[in-house]
Amino acid sequence: SQQGEEDPQALSIQEGENATMNCSYKTSINNLQWYRQNSGRGLVHLILIRSNEREKHSGRLRVTLDTSKKSSSLLITASRAADTASYFCATDHYNQGGKLIFGQGTELSVKP
Amino acid sequence: DSGVTQTPKHLITATGQRVTLRCSPRSGDLSVYWYQQSLDQGLQFLIQYYNGEERAKGNILERFSAQQFPDLHSELNLSSLELGDSALYFCASSGGQDGTEAFFGQGTRLTVV
C-alpha cells in the first residue's frame, strides 16, 4: 500500500498544551497537506507545504517537512477543546493527477 | 461550509442493489475526486475527473463507476453491492487538475444490509 503512516494513532492532552503529530510517506512528493476531520464529517484543509519548503505556519499550526526522511510533523500550539478531531496527512505525488494518499490519521482529544 | 454538496447524506440498501451518489463541486472547480473511508481501509482514493475527463484512477472496483457531467457535477455509481462496501463516500473538488487544496463534502454514509 502507498498509504503513509501517522503517529501517534491517538493523543490525549490538556487544554493549553501543544500537540505534535507525525507523518511518514514512501515516495517522492509534490506537496504534503494536513486535513482535519470532526467525527464522521467532511475533511477540512488546514495547510499545504510544498516539497521545496521546510516549514510553514498558519495561526496556531506549524508544519515541518523533511524530504530526506520522508516525514512531516504538525504542531498545534496552545490547544483548545475545539481542536478535538482526527488529523490526516495527505501526500500529492508527481504524475498522479490530483490524487491524494492519506495516512491513517491521529485522533486528538483535548480535555478542558 | 466547503461549498461541495453531496446527496444523499445517508443511504441504506440491500446487498446486490445499485446506488448512485451525487456531488456538486464548488463553483468554478473543475476537478472532482471520490474517496471511500472505512474503518479497516482508511481513506482511499477512488477516481478523479477534470473538466469531464477521467484524470486519475485509484483502487476503484469494477462494480463502481463514475462520471462528470458538462455542468461539472459528478455521480458515483456502485452496483452489485456487498456488505464490505458499507463506508463513508466523500466527494472533493479543487480548482486545478494536480495537487492543490481539496475541498470536501460532508459525505454519504452508505450502509449495505
Coordinates of N, CA and C in Angstrom, one line a residue:
Chain A
S1 N 0.8 -1.2 0.0 CA 0.0 0.0 0.0 C 0.9 1.2 0.0
Q2 N 0.4 2.3 -0.7 CA 1.2 3.5 -0.7 C 0.9 4.4 0.5
Q3 N -0.1 4.0 1.3 CA -0.5 4.8 2.4 C 0.6 5.2 3.3
G4 N 0.6 6.5 3.7 CA 1.6 6.9 4.7 C 1.2 6.5 6.0
E5 N 2.1 6.7 7.0 CA 1.8 6.3 8.3 C 1.9 7.5 9.2
E6 N 1.0 7.5 10.2 CA 1.0 8.6 11.1 C 1.1 8.1 12.5
D7 N 1.8 8.9 13.4 CA 1.9 8.5 14.8 C 1.8 9.8 15.6
P8 N 1.3 9.7 16.8 CA 0.6 8.5 17.3 C -0.7 8.3 16.7
Q9 N -1.3 7.1 16.9 CA -2.7 6.9 16.4 C -3.7 7.7 17.2
A10 N -3.4 7.9 18.5 CA -4.2 8.6 19.4 C -3.4 9.5 20.3
L11 N -3.9 10.6 20.6 CA -3.2 11.6 21.5 C -4.2 12.3 22.4
S12 N -4.0 12.3 23.7 CA -4.9 12.9 24.6 C -4.1 13.9 25.4
I13 N -4.5 15.2 25.4 CA -3.8 16.2 26.1 C -4.7 17.2 26.8
Q14 N -4.2 18.0 27.7 CA -5.0 19.0 28.3 C -5.0 20.3 27.5
E15 N -6.1 21.1 27.7 CA -6.2 22.4 27.0 C -4.9 23.2 27.4
G16 N -4.4 23.9 26.4 CA -3.3 24.8 26.6 C -2.0 24.1 26.3
E17 N -2.0 22.8 26.3 CA -0.7 22.0 25.9 C -0.6 22.0 24.4
N18 N 0.6 21.7 23.9 CA 0.9 21.6 22.5 C 0.7 20.1 22.1
A19 N 0.2 19.9 20.8 CA 0.0 18.6 20.3 C 0.9 18.5 19.0
T20 N 1.7 17.4 19.0 CA 2.5 17.1 17.8 C 2.1 15.8 17.2
M21 N 1.9 15.8 15.9 CA 1.6 14.6 15.1 C 2.6 14.4 14.0
N22 N 2.9 13.2 13.7 CA 3.9 12.9 12.7 C 3.4 12.1 11.6
C23 N 4.0 12.3 10.5 CA 3.5 11.6 9.3 C 4.7 11.1 8.5
S24 N 4.7 9.9 8.0 CA 5.8 9.5 7.1 C 5.2 9.0 5.8
Y25 N 5.9 9.1 4.7 CA 5.4 8.6 3.4 C 6.5 7.9 2.7
K26 N 6.2 7.3 1.6 CA 7.1 6.3 1.0 C 7.8 6.8 -0.3
T27 N 7.1 7.6 -1.1 CA 7.7 8.0 -2.3 C 7.8 9.5 -2.5
S28 N 8.6 10.0 -3.4 CA 8.8 11.5 -3.5 C 7.4 12.2 -3.7
I29 N 7.4 13.4 -3.1 CA 6.1 14.1 -3.2 C 6.2 15.4 -3.9
N30 N 5.1 15.9 -4.4 CA 5.0 17.3 -4.9 C 4.6 18.2 -3.8
N31 N 3.7 17.8 -3.0 CA 3.4 18.6 -1.7 C 2.8 17.6 -0.7
L32 N 2.7 18.1 0.5 CA 2.0 17.4 1.6 C 1.0 18.3 2.2
Q33 N -0.1 17.7 2.5 CA -1.2 18.5 3.1 C -1.7 17.9 4.4
W34 N -2.2 18.7 5.3 CA -2.8 18.3 6.5 C -4.3 18.6 6.5
Y35 N -5.1 17.7 6.9 CA -6.6 17.8 7.0 C -7.1 17.5 8.4
R36 N -8.2 18.1 8.7 CA -8.8 17.8 10.0 C -10.2 17.2 9.7
Q37 N -10.6 16.2 10.5 CA -12.0 15.7 10.4 C -12.6 15.6 11.7
N38 N -13.7 16.2 11.9 CA -14.5 16.0 13.1 C -15.4 14.8 12.8
S39 N -15.7 14.1 13.9 CA -16.3 12.8 13.9 C -17.3 12.6 12.8
G40 N -16.8 11.7 11.8 CA -17.7 11.3 10.7 C -18.1 12.4 9.7
R41 N -17.5 13.6 9.8 CA -17.9 14.6 8.9 C -16.8 14.8 7.8
G42 N -17.0 15.8 7.0 CA -16.1 16.0 5.9 C -14.7 16.5 6.4
L43 N -13.7 16.4 5.5 CA -12.4 16.8 5.9 C -12.2 18.3 5.6
V44 N -11.5 19.0 6.4 CA -11.2 20.4 6.2 C -9.7 20.6 6.0
H45 N -9.4 21.3 5.0 CA -7.9 21.5 4.7 C -7.4 22.5 5.7
L46 N -6.2 22.1 6.2 CA -5.5 23.0 7.2 C -4.4 23.8 6.6
I47 N -3.5 23.0 5.9 CA -2.2 23.7 5.5 C -1.6 22.8 4.4
L48 N -0.9 23.4 3.5 CA -0.2 22.7 2.4 C 1.3 23.1 2.4
I49 N 2.2 22.2 2.4 CA 3.6 22.5 2.3 C 4.2 21.8 1.1
R50 N 4.9 22.6 0.3 CA 5.5 22.1 -0.9 C 6.8 21.4 -0.7
S51 N 7.2 20.6 -1.6 CA 8.4 19.7 -1.4 C 9.7 20.6 -1.2
N52 N 9.7 21.8 -1.7 CA 10.9 22.7 -1.6 C 10.8 23.6 -0.3
E53 N 9.8 23.4 0.5 CA 9.6 24.2 1.7 C 10.0 23.3 2.9
R54 N 10.4 23.9 4.0 CA 10.8 23.1 5.1 C 9.9 23.3 6.3
E55 N 9.3 24.5 6.3 CA 8.5 24.9 7.5 C 7.4 25.9 7.0
K56 N 6.2 25.7 7.6 CA 5.1 26.6 7.3 C 4.3 26.9 8.5
H57 N 3.8 28.1 8.6 CA 2.9 28.4 9.8 C 1.6 28.9 9.3
S58 N 0.6 28.6 10.1 CA -0.8 29.2 9.9 C -1.5 29.3 11.2
G59 N -1.5 30.5 11.8 CA -2.2 30.6 13.1 C -1.4 29.8 14.1
R60 N -2.1 28.9 14.8 CA -1.5 28.1 15.8 C -0.9 26.8 15.2
L61 N -0.9 26.7 14.0 CA -0.4 25.5 13.3 C 1.0 25.7 12.8
R62 N 1.9 24.7 13.0 CA 3.2 24.8 12.4 C 3.5 23.4 11.8
V63 N 3.9 23.4 10.5 CA 4.2 22.2 9.8 C 5.6 22.2 9.4
T64 N 6.3 21.1 9.6 CA 7.6 20.9 9.0 C 7.6 19.8 8.1
L65 N 8.6 19.8 7.2 CA 8.7 18.8 6.2 C 10.2 18.4 6.0
D66 N 10.5 17.2 6.1 CA 11.9 16.7 5.9 C 11.9 15.7 4.8
T67 N 12.2 16.1 3.6 CA 12.1 15.2 2.4 C 13.1 14.1 2.4
S68 N 14.3 14.4 3.1 CA 15.3 13.4 3.2 C 14.9 12.2 4.0
K69 N 14.0 12.5 5.0 CA 13.5 11.4 5.9 C 12.1 11.0 5.5
K70 N 11.5 11.7 4.4 CA 10.2 11.4 4.0 C 9.2 11.5 5.2
S71 N 9.3 12.6 5.9 CA 8.4 12.8 7.1 C 8.0 14.2 7.2
S72 N 6.9 14.4 7.9 CA 6.4 15.7 8.2 C 5.8 15.7 9.7
S73 N 5.7 16.8 10.3 CA 5.0 16.9 11.6 C 4.1 18.1 11.6
L74 N 3.0 18.0 12.3 CA 2.1 19.0 12.5 C 2.1 19.4 14.0
L75 N 2.3 20.6 14.3 CA 2.3 21.1 15.7 C 1.1 22.0 15.9
I76 N 0.3 21.7 16.9 CA -0.8 22.6 17.2 C -0.4 23.2 18.6
T77 N -0.3 24.5 18.6 CA 0.1 25.1 19.9 C -1.1 25.6 20.7
A78 N -0.9 25.7 22.0 CA -2.0 26.2 22.9 C -3.3 25.6 22.5
S79 N -3.4 24.2 22.6 CA -4.6 23.5 22.1 C -5.9 23.9 22.9
R80 N -7.0 23.7 22.2 CA -8.3 24.0 22.8 C -9.2 22.8 22.7
A81 N -10.2 22.7 23.5 CA -11.1 21.6 23.4 C -11.7 21.5 22.0
A82 N -11.9 22.6 21.3 CA -12.4 22.6 19.9 C -11.5 22.0 18.9
D83 N -10.2 21.7 19.3 CA -9.3 21.1 18.4 C -9.5 19.6 18.4
T84 N -10.3 19.1 19.3 CA -10.5 17.6 19.3 C -11.1 17.2 17.9
A85 N -10.4 16.3 17.3 CA -10.7 15.8 15.9 C -9.7 14.8 15.5
S86 N -9.9 14.2 14.3 CA -8.8 13.4 13.7 C -8.1 14.2 12.7
Y87 N -6.8 14.0 12.7 CA -5.9 14.8 11.8 C -5.2 13.9 10.8
F88 N -5.3 14.2 9.5 CA -4.7 13.3 8.5 C -3.7 14.1 7.7
C89 N -2.6 13.4 7.4 CA -1.7 14.0 6.4 C -2.0 13.3 5.0
A90 N -1.8 14.1 4.0 CA -2.1 13.6 2.6 C -1.0 14.0 1.7
T91 N -0.5 13.1 0.9 CA 0.6 13.4 0.0 C 0.1 13.5 -1.4
D92 N 0.7 14.4 -2.2 CA 0.4 14.6 -3.6 C 1.7 14.2 -4.3
H93 N 1.6 13.3 -5.2 CA 2.8 12.8 -5.9 C 2.9 13.2 -7.4
Y94 N 4.0 13.3 -7.9 CA 4.2 13.7 -9.3 C 3.5 12.7 -10.2
N95 N 2.9 13.2 -11.3 CA 2.3 12.4 -12.3 C 1.2 11.5 -11.8
Q96 N 0.5 12.0 -10.8 CA -0.6 11.2 -10.2 C -1.9 11.9 -10.3
G97 N -1.9 13.0 -11.1 CA -3.1 13.8 -11.2 C -3.2 14.5 -9.8
G98 N -4.4 14.7 -9.4 CA -4.6 15.3 -8.1 C -4.9 14.4 -6.9
K99 N -4.6 13.1 -7.2 CA -4.8 12.0 -6.2 C -4.0 12.3 -4.9
L100 N -4.7 12.3 -3.8 CA -4.1 12.4 -2.5 C -4.0 11.0 -1.8
I101 N -2.9 10.7 -1.2 CA -2.7 9.5 -0.5 C -2.7 9.9 1.0
F102 N -3.7 9.4 1.7 CA -3.9 9.8 3.1 C -3.3 8.8 4.0
G103 N -2.8 9.3 5.2 CA -2.4 8.5 6.2 C -3.6 8.0 7.0
Q104 N -3.3 7.2 8.0 CA -4.4 6.6 8.8 C -4.9 7.6 9.8
G105 N -4.3 8.7 10.1 CA -4.8 9.7 10.9 C -4.4 9.6 12.4
T106 N -4.4 10.7 13.1 CA -4.2 10.8 14.5 C -5.4 11.3 15.1
E107 N -5.9 10.6 16.1 CA -7.1 11.0 16.8 C -6.7 11.9 18.0
L108 N -7.0 13.1 18.0 CA -6.6 14.1 19.0 C -7.8 14.4 20.0
S109 N -7.5 14.2 21.2 CA -8.5 14.6 22.2 C -7.9 15.6 23.2
V110 N -8.6 16.8 23.2 CA -8.1 17.9 24.1 C -9.1 18.0 25.2
K111 N -8.7 17.8 26.4 CA -9.6 17.8 27.6 C -9.6 19.2 28.2
P112 N -10.7 19.7 28.5 CA -10.8 21.1 29.1 C -10.4 21.1 30.5
Chain B
D1 N -18.7 25.7 5.8 CA -19.3 25.1 4.6 C -18.3 25.1 3.5
S2 N -17.9 23.9 2.9 CA -16.9 23.8 1.9 C -17.3 24.3 0.5
G3 N -18.7 24.3 0.3 CA -19.2 24.6 -1.0 C -19.4 23.4 -1.8
V4 N -19.0 22.2 -1.3 CA -19.2 20.9 -2.0 C -20.5 20.3 -1.5
T5 N -21.4 19.9 -2.3 CA -22.6 19.3 -1.9 C -22.7 17.9 -2.3
Q6 N -23.0 17.0 -1.3 CA -23.2 15.6 -1.6 C -24.6 15.2 -1.2
T7 N -25.2 14.4 -2.1 CA -26.5 13.8 -1.7 C -26.5 12.3 -2.1
P8 N -27.3 11.5 -1.4 CA -27.9 11.8 -0.1 C -26.9 11.8 1.0
K9 N -27.2 12.1 2.2 CA -26.3 12.1 3.3 C -26.2 10.7 3.9
H10 N -27.3 10.0 3.8 CA -27.4 8.6 4.3 C -28.1 7.7 3.3
L11 N -27.6 6.5 3.2 CA -28.3 5.6 2.3 C -28.2 4.2 2.9
I12 N -29.3 3.5 3.0 CA -29.3 2.1 3.5 C -29.9 1.3 2.3
T13 N -29.2 0.2 1.9 CA -29.7 -0.6 0.8 C -29.3 -2.0 1.1
A14 N -29.8 -2.9 0.3 CA -29.6 -4.3 0.4 C -28.4 -4.8 -0.5
T15 N -27.8 -5.9 -0.1 CA -26.8 -6.5 -0.9 C -27.4 -6.8 -2.3
G16 N -26.5 -6.6 -3.3 CA -26.9 -6.8 -4.7 C -27.5 -5.6 -5.4
Q17 N -27.9 -4.6 -4.6 CA -28.5 -3.5 -5.2 C -27.5 -2.5 -5.9
R18 N -28.0 -1.5 -6.5 CA -27.2 -0.4 -7.1 C -27.6 0.9 -6.6
V19 N -26.7 1.8 -6.3 CA -27.0 3.1 -5.8 C -26.2 4.1 -6.6
T20 N -26.7 5.4 -6.6 CA -25.9 6.5 -7.2 C -25.7 7.6 -6.2
L21 N -24.5 8.0 -6.0 CA -24.2 9.1 -5.2 C -23.9 10.3 -6.0
R22 N -24.3 11.5 -5.6 CA -24.2 12.7 -6.4 C -23.4 13.7 -5.7
C23 N -22.6 14.5 -6.5 CA -21.7 15.5 -5.9 C -21.8 16.8 -6.8
S24 N -22.0 17.9 -6.2 CA -21.9 19.2 -6.8 C -20.6 19.9 -6.3
P25 N -19.6 20.1 -7.2 CA -18.4 20.8 -6.7 C -18.6 22.2 -6.4
R26 N -17.6 22.8 -5.8 CA -17.6 24.3 -5.5 C -17.7 25.0 -6.8
S27 N -18.3 26.1 -6.8 CA -18.4 26.9 -8.0 C -17.1 27.2 -8.6
G28 N -16.9 26.9 -9.9 CA -15.7 27.1 -10.6 C -14.6 26.0 -10.5
D29 N -14.8 25.1 -9.6 CA -13.8 24.0 -9.6 C -14.0 23.0 -10.7
L30 N -12.9 22.6 -11.4 CA -13.1 21.7 -12.5 C -12.7 20.3 -12.1
S31 N -12.0 20.1 -11.0 CA -11.7 18.7 -10.6 C -12.7 18.2 -9.6
V32 N -13.1 16.9 -9.7 CA -13.9 16.3 -8.7 C -13.2 14.9 -8.4
Y33 N -13.1 14.7 -7.1 CA -12.5 13.4 -6.6 C -13.5 12.6 -5.8
W34 N -13.4 11.3 -5.8 CA -14.2 10.5 -5.0 C -13.2 9.7 -4.1
Y35 N -13.6 9.6 -2.8 CA -12.8 8.9 -1.8 C -13.8 8.0 -1.0
Q36 N -13.3 6.9 -0.6 CA -14.0 6.0 0.3 C -13.3 5.9 1.7
Q37 N -14.1 6.0 2.7 CA -13.5 6.0 4.1 C -14.1 4.8 4.8
S38 N -13.4 3.9 5.3 CA -13.9 2.8 6.1 C -12.9 2.6 7.2
L39 N -13.4 1.9 8.3 CA -12.5 1.7 9.5 C -11.3 0.8 9.1
D40 N -11.5 -0.2 8.3 CA -10.3 -1.0 8.0 C -9.4 -0.5 7.0
Q41 N -9.9 0.2 6.0 CA -9.0 0.7 4.9 C -8.6 2.1 5.0
G42 N -9.3 2.9 5.9 CA -9.0 4.3 6.0 C -9.5 5.0 4.8
L43 N -8.9 6.2 4.4 CA -9.3 7.0 3.3 C -8.6 6.5 2.0
Q44 N -9.4 6.1 1.1 CA -8.9 5.5 -0.2 C -9.4 6.4 -1.3
F45 N -8.4 6.8 -2.2 CA -8.8 7.5 -3.4 C -9.4 6.5 -4.4
L46 N -10.5 6.9 -5.0 CA -11.2 6.1 -6.0 C -10.9 6.6 -7.4
I47 N -11.3 7.9 -7.6 CA -11.2 8.4 -9.0 C -11.2 9.9 -9.0
Q48 N -10.6 10.5 -10.1 CA -10.6 11.9 -10.2 C -11.1 12.2 -11.7
Y49 N -11.9 13.2 -11.8 CA -12.3 13.8 -13.1 C -11.9 15.2 -13.1
Y50 N -11.5 15.6 -14.3 CA -11.1 17.0 -14.5 C -11.8 17.5 -15.8
N51 N -12.7 18.4 -15.6 CA -13.5 19.0 -16.7 C -14.1 18.0 -17.6
G52 N -14.6 17.0 -17.0 CA -15.4 15.9 -17.7 C -14.6 14.7 -18.1
E53 N -13.3 14.8 -18.0 CA -12.4 13.7 -18.4 C -11.8 13.0 -17.2
E54 N -11.7 11.7 -17.3 CA -11.0 10.9 -16.2 C -9.6 11.3 -16.1
R55 N -9.1 11.7 -14.9 CA -7.7 12.2 -14.8 C -6.8 11.3 -14.0
A56 N -7.4 10.6 -13.0 CA -6.6 9.7 -12.3 C -7.5 8.6 -11.7
K57 N -7.0 7.4 -11.5 CA -7.8 6.3 -11.0 C -7.0 5.6 -9.9
G58 N -7.8 5.3 -8.9 CA -7.2 4.6 -7.7 C -7.7 3.1 -7.7
N59 N -7.8 2.6 -6.5 CA -8.3 1.2 -6.4 C -9.8 1.1 -6.5
I60 N -10.3 1.6 -7.6 CA -11.8 1.5 -7.7 C -12.2 0.2 -8.3
L61 N -13.2 -0.4 -7.6 CA -13.7 -1.7 -8.1 C -14.4 -1.6 -9.4
E62 N -14.4 -2.7 -10.1 CA -15.0 -2.7 -11.4 C -16.5 -2.5 -11.3
R63 N -17.1 -2.9 -10.1 CA -18.5 -2.7 -9.9 C -18.8 -1.2 -9.6
F64 N -17.8 -0.4 -9.5 CA -18.0 1.1 -9.3 C -17.7 1.8 -10.6
S65 N -18.4 2.8 -10.8 CA -18.1 3.7 -12.0 C -18.5 5.1 -11.6
A66 N -17.9 6.1 -12.3 CA -18.2 7.5 -12.1 C -18.2 8.2 -13.4
Q67 N -18.8 9.4 -13.3 CA -18.7 10.3 -14.5 C -18.9 11.7 -14.0
Q68 N -18.4 12.6 -14.8 CA -18.6 14.0 -14.5 C -19.3 14.6 -15.7
F69 N -20.3 15.4 -15.5 CA -21.2 15.9 -16.5 C -20.8 17.3 -17.0
P70 N -21.3 17.7 -18.1 CA -20.9 19.1 -18.6 C -21.1 20.2 -17.6
D71 N -22.1 20.1 -16.7 CA -22.2 21.1 -15.7 C -21.3 20.9 -14.5
L72 N -20.4 20.0 -14.6 CA -19.3 19.6 -13.7 C -19.8 18.8 -12.4
H73 N -21.1 18.6 -12.3 CA -21.4 17.7 -11.2 C -21.0 16.3 -11.5
S74 N -20.9 15.5 -10.5 CA -20.4 14.1 -10.7 C -21.3 13.1 -10.0
E75 N -21.3 11.9 -10.5 CA -22.0 10.8 -9.9 C -21.1 9.6 -9.8
L76 N -21.3 8.9 -8.6 CA -20.6 7.7 -8.4 C -21.6 6.6 -8.3
N77 N -21.5 5.6 -9.2 CA -22.4 4.5 -9.2 C -21.8 3.3 -8.6
L78 N -22.5 2.7 -7.7 CA -22.0 1.5 -7.0 C -23.0 0.4 -7.3
S79 N -22.6 -0.7 -7.9 CA -23.5 -1.8 -8.2 C -23.1 -3.1 -7.6
S80 N -24.1 -4.1 -7.6 CA -23.9 -5.4 -7.0 C -23.3 -5.2 -5.6
L81 N -23.9 -4.4 -4.8 CA -23.3 -4.0 -3.5 C -23.1 -5.2 -2.6
E82 N -22.0 -5.1 -1.9 CA -21.7 -6.1 -0.9 C -21.6 -5.5 0.5
L83 N -21.7 -6.3 1.5 CA -21.6 -5.8 2.9 C -20.4 -4.9 3.1
G84 N -19.3 -5.3 2.5 CA -18.0 -4.6 2.6 C -17.9 -3.3 2.0
D85 N -19.0 -3.0 1.2 CA -19.0 -1.6 0.5 C -19.5 -0.6 1.5
S86 N -20.0 -1.0 2.6 CA -20.5 0.0 3.6 C -19.3 0.9 4.0
A87 N -19.5 2.2 3.9 CA -18.5 3.1 4.2 C -19.0 4.5 4.0
L88 N -18.1 5.5 4.3 CA -18.4 6.9 4.0 C -17.8 7.2 2.7
Y89 N -18.5 7.8 1.8 CA -18.0 8.1 0.5 C -18.0 9.7 0.4
F90 N -16.8 10.2 0.2 CA -16.6 11.6 0.1 C -16.3 12.0 -1.4
C91 N -16.9 13.2 -1.7 CA -16.5 13.9 -2.9 C -15.7 15.1 -2.5
A92 N -14.7 15.4 -3.3 CA -14.0 16.6 -3.1 C -13.8 17.3 -4.4
S93 N -13.5 18.6 -4.3 CA -13.3 19.4 -5.6 C -12.1 20.3 -5.4
S94 N -11.5 20.6 -6.5 CA -10.4 21.6 -6.5 C -10.4 22.4 -7.8
G95 N -9.6 23.5 -7.8 CA -9.6 24.3 -9.0 C -8.8 23.7 -10.1
G96 N -7.6 23.1 -9.7 CA -6.7 22.6 -10.7 C -6.8 21.2 -10.9
Q97 N -6.0 20.6 -11.7 CA -6.0 19.2 -12.0 C -5.0 18.4 -11.2
D98 N -4.0 19.1 -10.7 CA -2.9 18.5 -9.9 C -2.7 19.1 -8.6
G99 N -2.6 18.3 -7.6 CA -2.0 18.7 -6.3 C -2.3 20.0 -5.6
T100 N -3.6 20.4 -5.6 CA -3.9 21.6 -4.9 C -4.8 21.3 -3.7
E101 N -5.1 22.3 -2.9 CA -6.0 22.1 -1.8 C -7.3 21.6 -2.3
A102 N -7.8 20.5 -1.6 CA -9.1 19.9 -2.0 C -10.2 20.3 -0.9
F103 N -11.4 20.5 -1.4 CA -12.5 20.9 -0.5 C -13.5 19.7 -0.5
F104 N -13.7 19.2 0.7 CA -14.5 18.0 0.8 C -16.0 18.3 1.1
G105 N -16.8 17.5 0.6 CA -18.2 17.5 1.0 C -18.4 16.8 2.3
Q106 N -19.6 16.7 2.8 CA -19.9 16.1 4.1 C -20.0 14.6 4.0
G107 N -20.0 14.1 2.8 CA -20.0 12.6 2.7 C -21.4 12.0 2.6
T108 N -21.4 10.8 2.0 CA -22.6 10.0 2.0 C -22.3 8.7 2.8
R109 N -23.0 8.5 3.8 CA -22.8 7.2 4.6 C -23.7 6.1 4.0
L110 N -23.0 5.2 3.4 CA -23.7 4.0 2.8 C -23.6 2.8 3.7
T111 N -24.8 2.3 4.0 CA -24.9 1.0 4.8 C -25.5 0.0 3.9
V112 N -24.8 -1.1 3.7 CA -25.4 -2.2 2.9 C -25.8 -3.3 3.9
V113 N -27.0 -3.8 3.8 CA -27.5 -4.8 4.8 C -27.9 -6.1 4.1

